[in-house]
mmCIF file with all atom_site columns, C-alpha atoms and ligand atoms in Angstrom:
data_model
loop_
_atom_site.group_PDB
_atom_site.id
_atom_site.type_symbol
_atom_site.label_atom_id
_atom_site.label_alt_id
_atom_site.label_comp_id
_atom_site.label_asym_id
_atom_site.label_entity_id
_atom_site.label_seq_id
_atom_site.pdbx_PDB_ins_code
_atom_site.Cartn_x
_atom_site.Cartn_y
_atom_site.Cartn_z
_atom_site.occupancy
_atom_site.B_iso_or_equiv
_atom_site.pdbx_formal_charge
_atom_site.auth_seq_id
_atom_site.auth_comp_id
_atom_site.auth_asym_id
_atom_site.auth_atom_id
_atom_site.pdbx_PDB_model_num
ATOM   1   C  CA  . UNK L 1 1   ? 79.236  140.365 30.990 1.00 0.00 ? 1   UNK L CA  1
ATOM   2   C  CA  . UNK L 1 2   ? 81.945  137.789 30.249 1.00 0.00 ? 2   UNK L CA  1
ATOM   3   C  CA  . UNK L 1 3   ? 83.534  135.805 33.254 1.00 0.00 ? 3   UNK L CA  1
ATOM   4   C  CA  . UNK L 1 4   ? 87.561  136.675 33.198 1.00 0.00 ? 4   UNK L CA  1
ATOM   5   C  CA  . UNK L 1 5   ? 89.399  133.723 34.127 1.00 0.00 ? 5   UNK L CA  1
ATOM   6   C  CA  . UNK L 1 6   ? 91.943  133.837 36.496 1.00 0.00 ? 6   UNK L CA  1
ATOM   7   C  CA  . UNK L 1 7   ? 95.697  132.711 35.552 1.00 0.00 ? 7   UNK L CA  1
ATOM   8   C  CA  . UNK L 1 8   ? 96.734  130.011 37.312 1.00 0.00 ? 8   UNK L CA  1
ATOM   9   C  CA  . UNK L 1 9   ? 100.574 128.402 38.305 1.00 0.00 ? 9   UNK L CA  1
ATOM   10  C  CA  . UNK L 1 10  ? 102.092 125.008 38.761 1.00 0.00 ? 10  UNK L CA  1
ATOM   11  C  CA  . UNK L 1 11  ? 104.111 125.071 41.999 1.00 0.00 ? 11  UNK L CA  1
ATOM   12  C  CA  . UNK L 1 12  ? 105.348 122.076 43.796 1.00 0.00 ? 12  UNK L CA  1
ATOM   13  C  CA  . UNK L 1 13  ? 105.247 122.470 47.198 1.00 0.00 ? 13  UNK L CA  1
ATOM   14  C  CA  . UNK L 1 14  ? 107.445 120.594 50.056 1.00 0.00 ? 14  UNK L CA  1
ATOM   15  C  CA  . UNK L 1 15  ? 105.619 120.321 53.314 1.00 0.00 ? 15  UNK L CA  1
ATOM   16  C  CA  . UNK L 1 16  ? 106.674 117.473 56.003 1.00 0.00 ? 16  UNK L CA  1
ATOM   17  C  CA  . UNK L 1 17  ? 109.491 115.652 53.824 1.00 0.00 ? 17  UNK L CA  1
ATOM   18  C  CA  . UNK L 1 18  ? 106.644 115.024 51.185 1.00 0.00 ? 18  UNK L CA  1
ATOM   19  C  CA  . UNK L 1 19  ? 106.345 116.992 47.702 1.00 0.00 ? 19  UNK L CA  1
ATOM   20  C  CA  . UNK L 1 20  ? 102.986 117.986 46.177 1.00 0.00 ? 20  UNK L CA  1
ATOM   21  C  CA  . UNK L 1 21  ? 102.458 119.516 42.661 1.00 0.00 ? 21  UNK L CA  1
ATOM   22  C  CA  . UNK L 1 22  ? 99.449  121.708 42.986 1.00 0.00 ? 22  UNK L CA  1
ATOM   23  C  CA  . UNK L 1 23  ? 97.903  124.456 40.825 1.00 0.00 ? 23  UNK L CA  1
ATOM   24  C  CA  . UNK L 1 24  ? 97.132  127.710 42.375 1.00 0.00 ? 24  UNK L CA  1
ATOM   25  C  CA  . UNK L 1 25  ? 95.931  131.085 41.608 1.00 0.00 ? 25  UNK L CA  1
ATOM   26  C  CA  . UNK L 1 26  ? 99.178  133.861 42.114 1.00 0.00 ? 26  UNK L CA  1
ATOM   27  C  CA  . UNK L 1 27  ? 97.229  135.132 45.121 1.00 0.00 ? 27  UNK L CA  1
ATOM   28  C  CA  . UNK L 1 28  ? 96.425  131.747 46.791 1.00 0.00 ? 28  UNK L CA  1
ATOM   29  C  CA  . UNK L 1 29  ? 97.535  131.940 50.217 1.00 0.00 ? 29  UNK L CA  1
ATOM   30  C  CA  . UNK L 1 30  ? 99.975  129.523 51.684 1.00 0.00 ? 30  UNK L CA  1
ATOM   31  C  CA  . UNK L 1 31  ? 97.648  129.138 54.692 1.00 0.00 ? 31  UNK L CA  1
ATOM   32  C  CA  . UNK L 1 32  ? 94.684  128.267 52.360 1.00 0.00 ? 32  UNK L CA  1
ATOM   33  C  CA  . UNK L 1 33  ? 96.591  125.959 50.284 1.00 0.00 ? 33  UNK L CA  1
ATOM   34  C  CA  . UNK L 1 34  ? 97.791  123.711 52.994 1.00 0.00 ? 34  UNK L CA  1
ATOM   35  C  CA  . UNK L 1 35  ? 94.227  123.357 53.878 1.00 0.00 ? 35  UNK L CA  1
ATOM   36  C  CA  . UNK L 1 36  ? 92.378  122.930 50.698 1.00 0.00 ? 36  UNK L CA  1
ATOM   37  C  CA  . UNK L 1 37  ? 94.983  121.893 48.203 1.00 0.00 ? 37  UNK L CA  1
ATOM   38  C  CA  . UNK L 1 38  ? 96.657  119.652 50.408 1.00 0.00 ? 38  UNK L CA  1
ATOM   39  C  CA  . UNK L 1 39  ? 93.894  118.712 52.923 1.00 0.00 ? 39  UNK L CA  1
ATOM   40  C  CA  . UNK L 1 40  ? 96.841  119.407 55.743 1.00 0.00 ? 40  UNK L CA  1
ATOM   41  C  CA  . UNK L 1 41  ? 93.404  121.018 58.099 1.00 0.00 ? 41  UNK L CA  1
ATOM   42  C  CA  . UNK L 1 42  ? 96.213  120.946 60.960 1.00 0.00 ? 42  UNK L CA  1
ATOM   43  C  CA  . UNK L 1 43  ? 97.254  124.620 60.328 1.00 0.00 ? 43  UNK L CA  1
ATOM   44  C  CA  . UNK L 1 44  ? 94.046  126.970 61.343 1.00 0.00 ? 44  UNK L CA  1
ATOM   45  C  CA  . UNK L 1 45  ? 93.380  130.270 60.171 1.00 0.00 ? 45  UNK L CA  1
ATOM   46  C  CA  . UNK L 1 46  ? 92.082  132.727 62.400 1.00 0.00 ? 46  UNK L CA  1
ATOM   47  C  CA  . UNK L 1 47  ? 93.169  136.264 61.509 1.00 0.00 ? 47  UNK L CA  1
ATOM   48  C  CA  . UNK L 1 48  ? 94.523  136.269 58.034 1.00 0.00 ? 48  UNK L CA  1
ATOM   49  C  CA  . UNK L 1 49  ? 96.588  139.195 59.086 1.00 0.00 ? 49  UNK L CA  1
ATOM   50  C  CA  . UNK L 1 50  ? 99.219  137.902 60.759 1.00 0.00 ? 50  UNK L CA  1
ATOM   51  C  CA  . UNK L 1 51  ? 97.950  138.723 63.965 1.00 0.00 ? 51  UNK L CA  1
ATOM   52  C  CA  . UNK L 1 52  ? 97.052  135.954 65.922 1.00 0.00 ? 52  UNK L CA  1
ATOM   53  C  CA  . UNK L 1 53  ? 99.642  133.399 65.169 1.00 0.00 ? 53  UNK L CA  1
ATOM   54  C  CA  . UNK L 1 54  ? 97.122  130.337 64.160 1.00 0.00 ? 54  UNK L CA  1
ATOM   55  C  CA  . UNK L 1 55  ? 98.819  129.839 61.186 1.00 0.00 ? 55  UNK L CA  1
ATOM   56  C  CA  . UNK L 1 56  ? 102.004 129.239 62.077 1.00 0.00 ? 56  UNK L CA  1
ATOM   57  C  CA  . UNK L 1 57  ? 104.344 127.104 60.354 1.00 0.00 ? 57  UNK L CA  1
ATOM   58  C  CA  . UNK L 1 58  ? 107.391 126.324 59.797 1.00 0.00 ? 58  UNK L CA  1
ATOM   59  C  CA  . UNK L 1 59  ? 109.736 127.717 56.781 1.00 0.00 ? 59  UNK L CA  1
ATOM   60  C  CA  . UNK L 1 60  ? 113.170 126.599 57.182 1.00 0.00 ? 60  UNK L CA  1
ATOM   61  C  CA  . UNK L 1 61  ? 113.043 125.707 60.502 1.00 0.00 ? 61  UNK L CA  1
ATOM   62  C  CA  . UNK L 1 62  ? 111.798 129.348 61.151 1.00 0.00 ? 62  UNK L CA  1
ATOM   63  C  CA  . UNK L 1 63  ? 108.221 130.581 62.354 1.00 0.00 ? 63  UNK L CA  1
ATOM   64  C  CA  . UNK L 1 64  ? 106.482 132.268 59.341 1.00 0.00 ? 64  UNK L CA  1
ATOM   65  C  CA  . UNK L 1 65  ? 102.554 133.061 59.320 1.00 0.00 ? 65  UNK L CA  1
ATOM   66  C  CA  . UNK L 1 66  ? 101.182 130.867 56.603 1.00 0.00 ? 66  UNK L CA  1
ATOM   67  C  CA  . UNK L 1 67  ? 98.417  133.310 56.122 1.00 0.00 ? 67  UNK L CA  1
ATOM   68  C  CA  . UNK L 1 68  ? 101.324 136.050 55.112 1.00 0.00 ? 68  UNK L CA  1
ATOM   69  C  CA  . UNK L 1 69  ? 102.806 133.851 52.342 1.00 0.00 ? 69  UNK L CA  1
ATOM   70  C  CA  . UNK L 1 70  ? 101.588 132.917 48.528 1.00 0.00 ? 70  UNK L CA  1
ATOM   71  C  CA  . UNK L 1 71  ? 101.752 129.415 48.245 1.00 0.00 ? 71  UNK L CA  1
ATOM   72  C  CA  . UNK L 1 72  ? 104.073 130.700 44.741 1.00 0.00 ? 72  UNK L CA  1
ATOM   73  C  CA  . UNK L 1 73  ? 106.403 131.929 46.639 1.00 0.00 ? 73  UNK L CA  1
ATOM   74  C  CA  . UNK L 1 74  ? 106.862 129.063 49.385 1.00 0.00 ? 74  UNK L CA  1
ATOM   75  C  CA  . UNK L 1 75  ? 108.190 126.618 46.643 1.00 0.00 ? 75  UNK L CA  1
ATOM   76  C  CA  . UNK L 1 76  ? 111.867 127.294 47.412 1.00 0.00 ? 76  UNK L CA  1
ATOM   77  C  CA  . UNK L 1 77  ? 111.205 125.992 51.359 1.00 0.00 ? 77  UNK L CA  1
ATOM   78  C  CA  . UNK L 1 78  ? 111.206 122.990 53.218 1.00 0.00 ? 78  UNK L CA  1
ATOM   79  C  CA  . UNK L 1 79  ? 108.029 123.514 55.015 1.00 0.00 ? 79  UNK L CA  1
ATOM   80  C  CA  . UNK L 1 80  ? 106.380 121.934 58.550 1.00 0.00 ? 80  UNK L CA  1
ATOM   81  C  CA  . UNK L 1 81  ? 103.340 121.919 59.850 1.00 0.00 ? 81  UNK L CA  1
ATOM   82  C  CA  . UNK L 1 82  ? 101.765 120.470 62.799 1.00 0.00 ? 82  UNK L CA  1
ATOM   83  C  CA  . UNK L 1 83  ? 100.902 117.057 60.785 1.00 0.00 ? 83  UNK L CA  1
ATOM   84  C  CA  . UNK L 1 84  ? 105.258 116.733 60.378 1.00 0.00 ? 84  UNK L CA  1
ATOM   85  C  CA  . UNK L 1 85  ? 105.788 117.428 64.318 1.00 0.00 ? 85  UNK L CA  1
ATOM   86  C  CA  . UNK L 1 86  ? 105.296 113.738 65.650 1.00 0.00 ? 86  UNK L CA  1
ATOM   87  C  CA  . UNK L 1 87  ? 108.122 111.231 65.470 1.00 0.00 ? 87  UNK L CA  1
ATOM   88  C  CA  . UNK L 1 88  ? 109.453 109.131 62.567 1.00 0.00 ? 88  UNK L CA  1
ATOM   89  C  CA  . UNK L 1 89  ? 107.909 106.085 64.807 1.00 0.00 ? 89  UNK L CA  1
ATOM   90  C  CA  . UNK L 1 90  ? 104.457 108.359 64.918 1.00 0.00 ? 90  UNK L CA  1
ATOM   91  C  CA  . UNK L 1 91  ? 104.336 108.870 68.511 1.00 0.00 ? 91  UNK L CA  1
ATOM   92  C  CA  . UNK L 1 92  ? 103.791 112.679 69.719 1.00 0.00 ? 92  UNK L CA  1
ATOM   93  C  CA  . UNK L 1 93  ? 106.759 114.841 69.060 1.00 0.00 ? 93  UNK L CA  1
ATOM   94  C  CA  . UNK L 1 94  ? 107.914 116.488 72.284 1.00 0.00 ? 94  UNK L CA  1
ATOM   95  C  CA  . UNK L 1 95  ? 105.721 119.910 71.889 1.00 0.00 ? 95  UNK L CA  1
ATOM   96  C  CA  . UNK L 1 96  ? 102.957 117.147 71.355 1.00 0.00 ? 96  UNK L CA  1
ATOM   97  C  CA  . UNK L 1 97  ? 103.784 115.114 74.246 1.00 0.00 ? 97  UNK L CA  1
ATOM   98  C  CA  . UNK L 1 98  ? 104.273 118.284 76.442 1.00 0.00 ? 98  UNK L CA  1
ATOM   99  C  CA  . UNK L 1 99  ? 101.128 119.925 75.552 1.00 0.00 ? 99  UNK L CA  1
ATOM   100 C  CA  . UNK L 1 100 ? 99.473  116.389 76.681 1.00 0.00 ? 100 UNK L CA  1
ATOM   101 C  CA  . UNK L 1 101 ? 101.210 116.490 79.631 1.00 0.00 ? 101 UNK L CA  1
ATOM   102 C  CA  . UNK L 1 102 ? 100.973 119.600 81.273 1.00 0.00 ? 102 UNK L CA  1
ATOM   103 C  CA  . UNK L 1 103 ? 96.999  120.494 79.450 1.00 0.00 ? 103 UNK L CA  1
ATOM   104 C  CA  . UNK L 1 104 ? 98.063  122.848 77.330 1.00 0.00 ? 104 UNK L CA  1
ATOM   105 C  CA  . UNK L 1 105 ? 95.155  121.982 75.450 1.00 0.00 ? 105 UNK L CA  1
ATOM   106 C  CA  . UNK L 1 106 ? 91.492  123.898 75.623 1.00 0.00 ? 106 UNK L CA  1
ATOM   107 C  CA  . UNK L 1 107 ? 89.654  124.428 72.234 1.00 0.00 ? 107 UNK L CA  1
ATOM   108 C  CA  . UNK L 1 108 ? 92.417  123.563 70.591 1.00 0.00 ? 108 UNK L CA  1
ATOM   109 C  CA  . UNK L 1 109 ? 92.611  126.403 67.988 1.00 0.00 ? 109 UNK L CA  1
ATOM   110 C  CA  . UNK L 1 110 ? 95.375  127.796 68.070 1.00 0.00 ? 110 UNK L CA  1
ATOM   111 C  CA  . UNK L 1 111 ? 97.273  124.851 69.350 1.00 0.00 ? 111 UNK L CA  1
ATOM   112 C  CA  . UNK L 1 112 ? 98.844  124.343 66.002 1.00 0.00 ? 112 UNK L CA  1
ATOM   113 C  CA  . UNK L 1 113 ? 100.423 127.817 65.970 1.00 0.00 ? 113 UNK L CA  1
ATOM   114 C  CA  . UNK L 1 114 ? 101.566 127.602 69.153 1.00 0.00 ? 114 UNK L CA  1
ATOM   115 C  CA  . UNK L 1 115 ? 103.374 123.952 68.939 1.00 0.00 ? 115 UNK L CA  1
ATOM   116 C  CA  . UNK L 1 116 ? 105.106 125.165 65.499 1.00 0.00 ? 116 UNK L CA  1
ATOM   117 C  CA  . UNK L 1 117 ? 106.500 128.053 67.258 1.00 0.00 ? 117 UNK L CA  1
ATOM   118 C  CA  . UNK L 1 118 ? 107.499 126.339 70.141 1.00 0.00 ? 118 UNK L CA  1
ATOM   119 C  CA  . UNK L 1 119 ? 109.012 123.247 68.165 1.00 0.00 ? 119 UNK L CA  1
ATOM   120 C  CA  . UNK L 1 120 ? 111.527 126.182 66.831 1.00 0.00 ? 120 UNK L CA  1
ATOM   121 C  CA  . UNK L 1 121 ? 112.039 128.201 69.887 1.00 0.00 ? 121 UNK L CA  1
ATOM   122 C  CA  . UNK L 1 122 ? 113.447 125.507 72.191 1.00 0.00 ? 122 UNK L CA  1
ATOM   123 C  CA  . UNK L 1 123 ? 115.587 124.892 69.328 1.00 0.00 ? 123 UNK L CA  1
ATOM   124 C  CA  . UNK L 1 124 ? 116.855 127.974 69.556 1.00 0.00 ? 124 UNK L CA  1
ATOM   125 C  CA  . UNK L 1 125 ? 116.701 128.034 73.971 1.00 0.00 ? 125 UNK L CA  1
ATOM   126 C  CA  . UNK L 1 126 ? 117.346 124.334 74.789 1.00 0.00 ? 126 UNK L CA  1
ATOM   127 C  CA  . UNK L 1 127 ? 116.959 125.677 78.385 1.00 0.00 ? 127 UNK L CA  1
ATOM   128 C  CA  . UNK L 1 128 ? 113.962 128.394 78.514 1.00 0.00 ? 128 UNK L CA  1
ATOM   129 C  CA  . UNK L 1 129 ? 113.213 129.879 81.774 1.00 0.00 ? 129 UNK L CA  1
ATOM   130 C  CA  . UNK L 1 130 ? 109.374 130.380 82.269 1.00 0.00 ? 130 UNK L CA  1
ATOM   131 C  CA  . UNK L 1 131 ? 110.199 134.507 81.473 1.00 0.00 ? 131 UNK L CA  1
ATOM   132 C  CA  . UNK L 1 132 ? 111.424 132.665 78.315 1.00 0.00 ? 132 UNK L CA  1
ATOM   133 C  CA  . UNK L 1 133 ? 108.601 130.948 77.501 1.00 0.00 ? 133 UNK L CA  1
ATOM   134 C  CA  . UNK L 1 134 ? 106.081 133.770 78.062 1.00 0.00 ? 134 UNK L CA  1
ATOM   135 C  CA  . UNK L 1 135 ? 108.673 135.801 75.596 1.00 0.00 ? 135 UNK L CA  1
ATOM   136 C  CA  . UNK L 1 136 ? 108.588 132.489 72.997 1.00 0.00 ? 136 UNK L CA  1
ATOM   137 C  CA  . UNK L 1 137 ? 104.479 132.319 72.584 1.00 0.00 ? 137 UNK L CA  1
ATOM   138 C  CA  . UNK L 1 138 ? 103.976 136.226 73.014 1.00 0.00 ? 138 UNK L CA  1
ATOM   139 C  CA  . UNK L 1 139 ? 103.070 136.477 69.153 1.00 0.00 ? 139 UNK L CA  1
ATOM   140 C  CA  . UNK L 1 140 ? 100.656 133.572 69.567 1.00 0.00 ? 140 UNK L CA  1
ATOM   141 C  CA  . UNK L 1 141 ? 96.811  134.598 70.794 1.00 0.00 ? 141 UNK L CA  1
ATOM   142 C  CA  . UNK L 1 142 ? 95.065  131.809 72.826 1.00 0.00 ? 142 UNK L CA  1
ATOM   143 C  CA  . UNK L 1 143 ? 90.867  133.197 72.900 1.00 0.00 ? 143 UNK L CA  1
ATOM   144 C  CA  . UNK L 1 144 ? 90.670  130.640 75.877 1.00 0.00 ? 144 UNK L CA  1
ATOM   145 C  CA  . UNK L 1 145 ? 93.357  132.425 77.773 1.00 0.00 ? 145 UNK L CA  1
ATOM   146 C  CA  . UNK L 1 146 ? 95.070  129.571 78.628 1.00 0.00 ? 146 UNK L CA  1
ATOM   147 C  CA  . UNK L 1 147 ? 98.491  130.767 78.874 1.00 0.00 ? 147 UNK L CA  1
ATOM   148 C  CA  . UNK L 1 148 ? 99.946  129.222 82.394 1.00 0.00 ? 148 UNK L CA  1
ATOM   149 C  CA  . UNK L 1 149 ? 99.402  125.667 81.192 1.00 0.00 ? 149 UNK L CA  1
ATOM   150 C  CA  . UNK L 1 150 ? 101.159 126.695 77.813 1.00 0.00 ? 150 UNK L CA  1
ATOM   151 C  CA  . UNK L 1 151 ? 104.226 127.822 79.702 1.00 0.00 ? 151 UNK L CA  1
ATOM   152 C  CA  . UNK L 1 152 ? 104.850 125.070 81.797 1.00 0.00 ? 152 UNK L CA  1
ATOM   153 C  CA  . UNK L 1 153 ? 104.241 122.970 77.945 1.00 0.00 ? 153 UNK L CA  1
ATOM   154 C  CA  . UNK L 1 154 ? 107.075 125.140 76.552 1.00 0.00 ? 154 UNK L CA  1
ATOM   155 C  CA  . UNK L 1 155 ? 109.656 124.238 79.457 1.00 0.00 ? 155 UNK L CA  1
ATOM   156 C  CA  . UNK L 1 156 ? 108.487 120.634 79.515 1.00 0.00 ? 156 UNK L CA  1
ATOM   157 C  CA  . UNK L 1 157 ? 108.974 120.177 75.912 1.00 0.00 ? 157 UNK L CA  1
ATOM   158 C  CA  . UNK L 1 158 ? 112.322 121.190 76.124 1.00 0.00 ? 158 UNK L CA  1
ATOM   159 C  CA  . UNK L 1 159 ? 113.278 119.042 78.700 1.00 0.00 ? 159 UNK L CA  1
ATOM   160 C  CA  . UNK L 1 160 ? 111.531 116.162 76.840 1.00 0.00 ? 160 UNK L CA  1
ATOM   161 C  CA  . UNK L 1 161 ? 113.791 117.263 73.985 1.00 0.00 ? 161 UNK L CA  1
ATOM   162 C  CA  . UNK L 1 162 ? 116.762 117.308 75.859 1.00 0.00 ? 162 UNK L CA  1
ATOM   163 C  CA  . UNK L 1 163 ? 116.059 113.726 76.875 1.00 0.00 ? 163 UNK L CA  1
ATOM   164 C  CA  . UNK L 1 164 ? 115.764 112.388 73.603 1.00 0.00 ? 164 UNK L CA  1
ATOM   165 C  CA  . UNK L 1 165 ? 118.583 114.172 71.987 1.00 0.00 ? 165 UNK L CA  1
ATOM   166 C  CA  . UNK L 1 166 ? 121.001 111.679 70.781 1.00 0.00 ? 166 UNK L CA  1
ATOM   167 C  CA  . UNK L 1 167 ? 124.041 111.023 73.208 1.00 0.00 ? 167 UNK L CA  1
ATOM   168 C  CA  . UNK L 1 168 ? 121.496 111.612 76.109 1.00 0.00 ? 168 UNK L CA  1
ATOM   169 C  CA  . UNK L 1 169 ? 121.452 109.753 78.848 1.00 0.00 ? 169 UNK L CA  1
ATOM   170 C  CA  . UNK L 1 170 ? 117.555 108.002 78.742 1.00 0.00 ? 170 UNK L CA  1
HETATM 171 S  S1  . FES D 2 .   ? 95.605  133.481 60.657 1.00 0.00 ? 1   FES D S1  1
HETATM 172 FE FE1 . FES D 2 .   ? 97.638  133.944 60.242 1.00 0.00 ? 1   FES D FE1 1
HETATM 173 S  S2  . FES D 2 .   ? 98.280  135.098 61.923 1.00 0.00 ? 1   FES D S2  1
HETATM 174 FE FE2 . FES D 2 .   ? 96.151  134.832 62.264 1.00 0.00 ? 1   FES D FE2 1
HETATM 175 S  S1  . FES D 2 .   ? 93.000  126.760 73.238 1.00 0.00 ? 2   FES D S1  1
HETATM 176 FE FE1 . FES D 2 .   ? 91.235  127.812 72.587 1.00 0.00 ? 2   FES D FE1 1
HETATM 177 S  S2  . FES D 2 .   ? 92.034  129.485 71.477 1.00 0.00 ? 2   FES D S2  1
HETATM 178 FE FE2 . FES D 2 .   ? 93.691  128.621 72.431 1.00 0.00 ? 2   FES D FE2 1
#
């Protein structure tokens, strides 16, 4: 029996303002890439079915499950993960700082997934109410059922957010 070898691509990949050249198999997954090509371990894969929301990053600015996209096709995007969500000084990014604050935290998991989404939903609701909030994560699955802490993250982060947008008063 001969081994068939599979046919490879050269795709340069933008994740968190930096660009890396890798070379993948058509039907690497973006999800899997991240973490072995690029060593980015930040985005966790739980699912691989687009299910529980572990993977999410961010495509464009939008939520996308990196476990539902080639890394062949993501070339075109300017993509974040949870490694690009703290400052340009370094310090915690206000999702970050929130989920610190308010112990949004348990295993940790799917904490990636849910700061990704969040980091694009209060863009989108400067102002979420908590009925917001619960609507904002509902595609994200937390095993250590966690969710009341992760509320009161997504409200806090926005008001951290508001406080740091430019022309704020600090
Ligand atoms: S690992 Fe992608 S949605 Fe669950
Ligand atoms: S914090 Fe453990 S799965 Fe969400």
């Amino acid at each position: 029996m001969t081994a068939t070898t599979e046919e490879t691509y050269d795709v340069r990949l933008r994740v968190n303002g930096m660009a890396y050249d890798v070379t993948v198999p058509a039907r690497r997954l973006l999800s899997d890439a991240l973490r072995h090509d690029l060593g980015l371990t930040g985005t966790h894969v739980g699912c691989e079915h687009g299910v529980c929301g572990a993977c999410t990053i961010l495509v464009d600015g939008e939520p996308m499950r990196a476990c539902l996209l080639l890394a062949v096709a993501a070339q075109e995007y300017e993509i974040t993960t949870v490694e690009g969500l703290t400052n340009a000084d370094g310090s915690l990014g206000p999702v970050q700082q929130a989920f610190k604050d308010c112990h949004g935290l348990q295993c940790g998991f799917c904490t990636p997934g849910f700061l990704t989404t969040i980091t694009a939903g209060i863009k989108e609701n400067p102002e979420p109410t908590d009925d917001d909030a619960r609507e904002m994560i509902a595609g994200n699955l937390c095993r250590c059922t966690g969710y009341q802490n992760i509320v009161k993250a997504v409200t806090r982060a926005a008001e951290i957010a508001r406080d740091d947008a430019p022309g704020s008063a600090q």
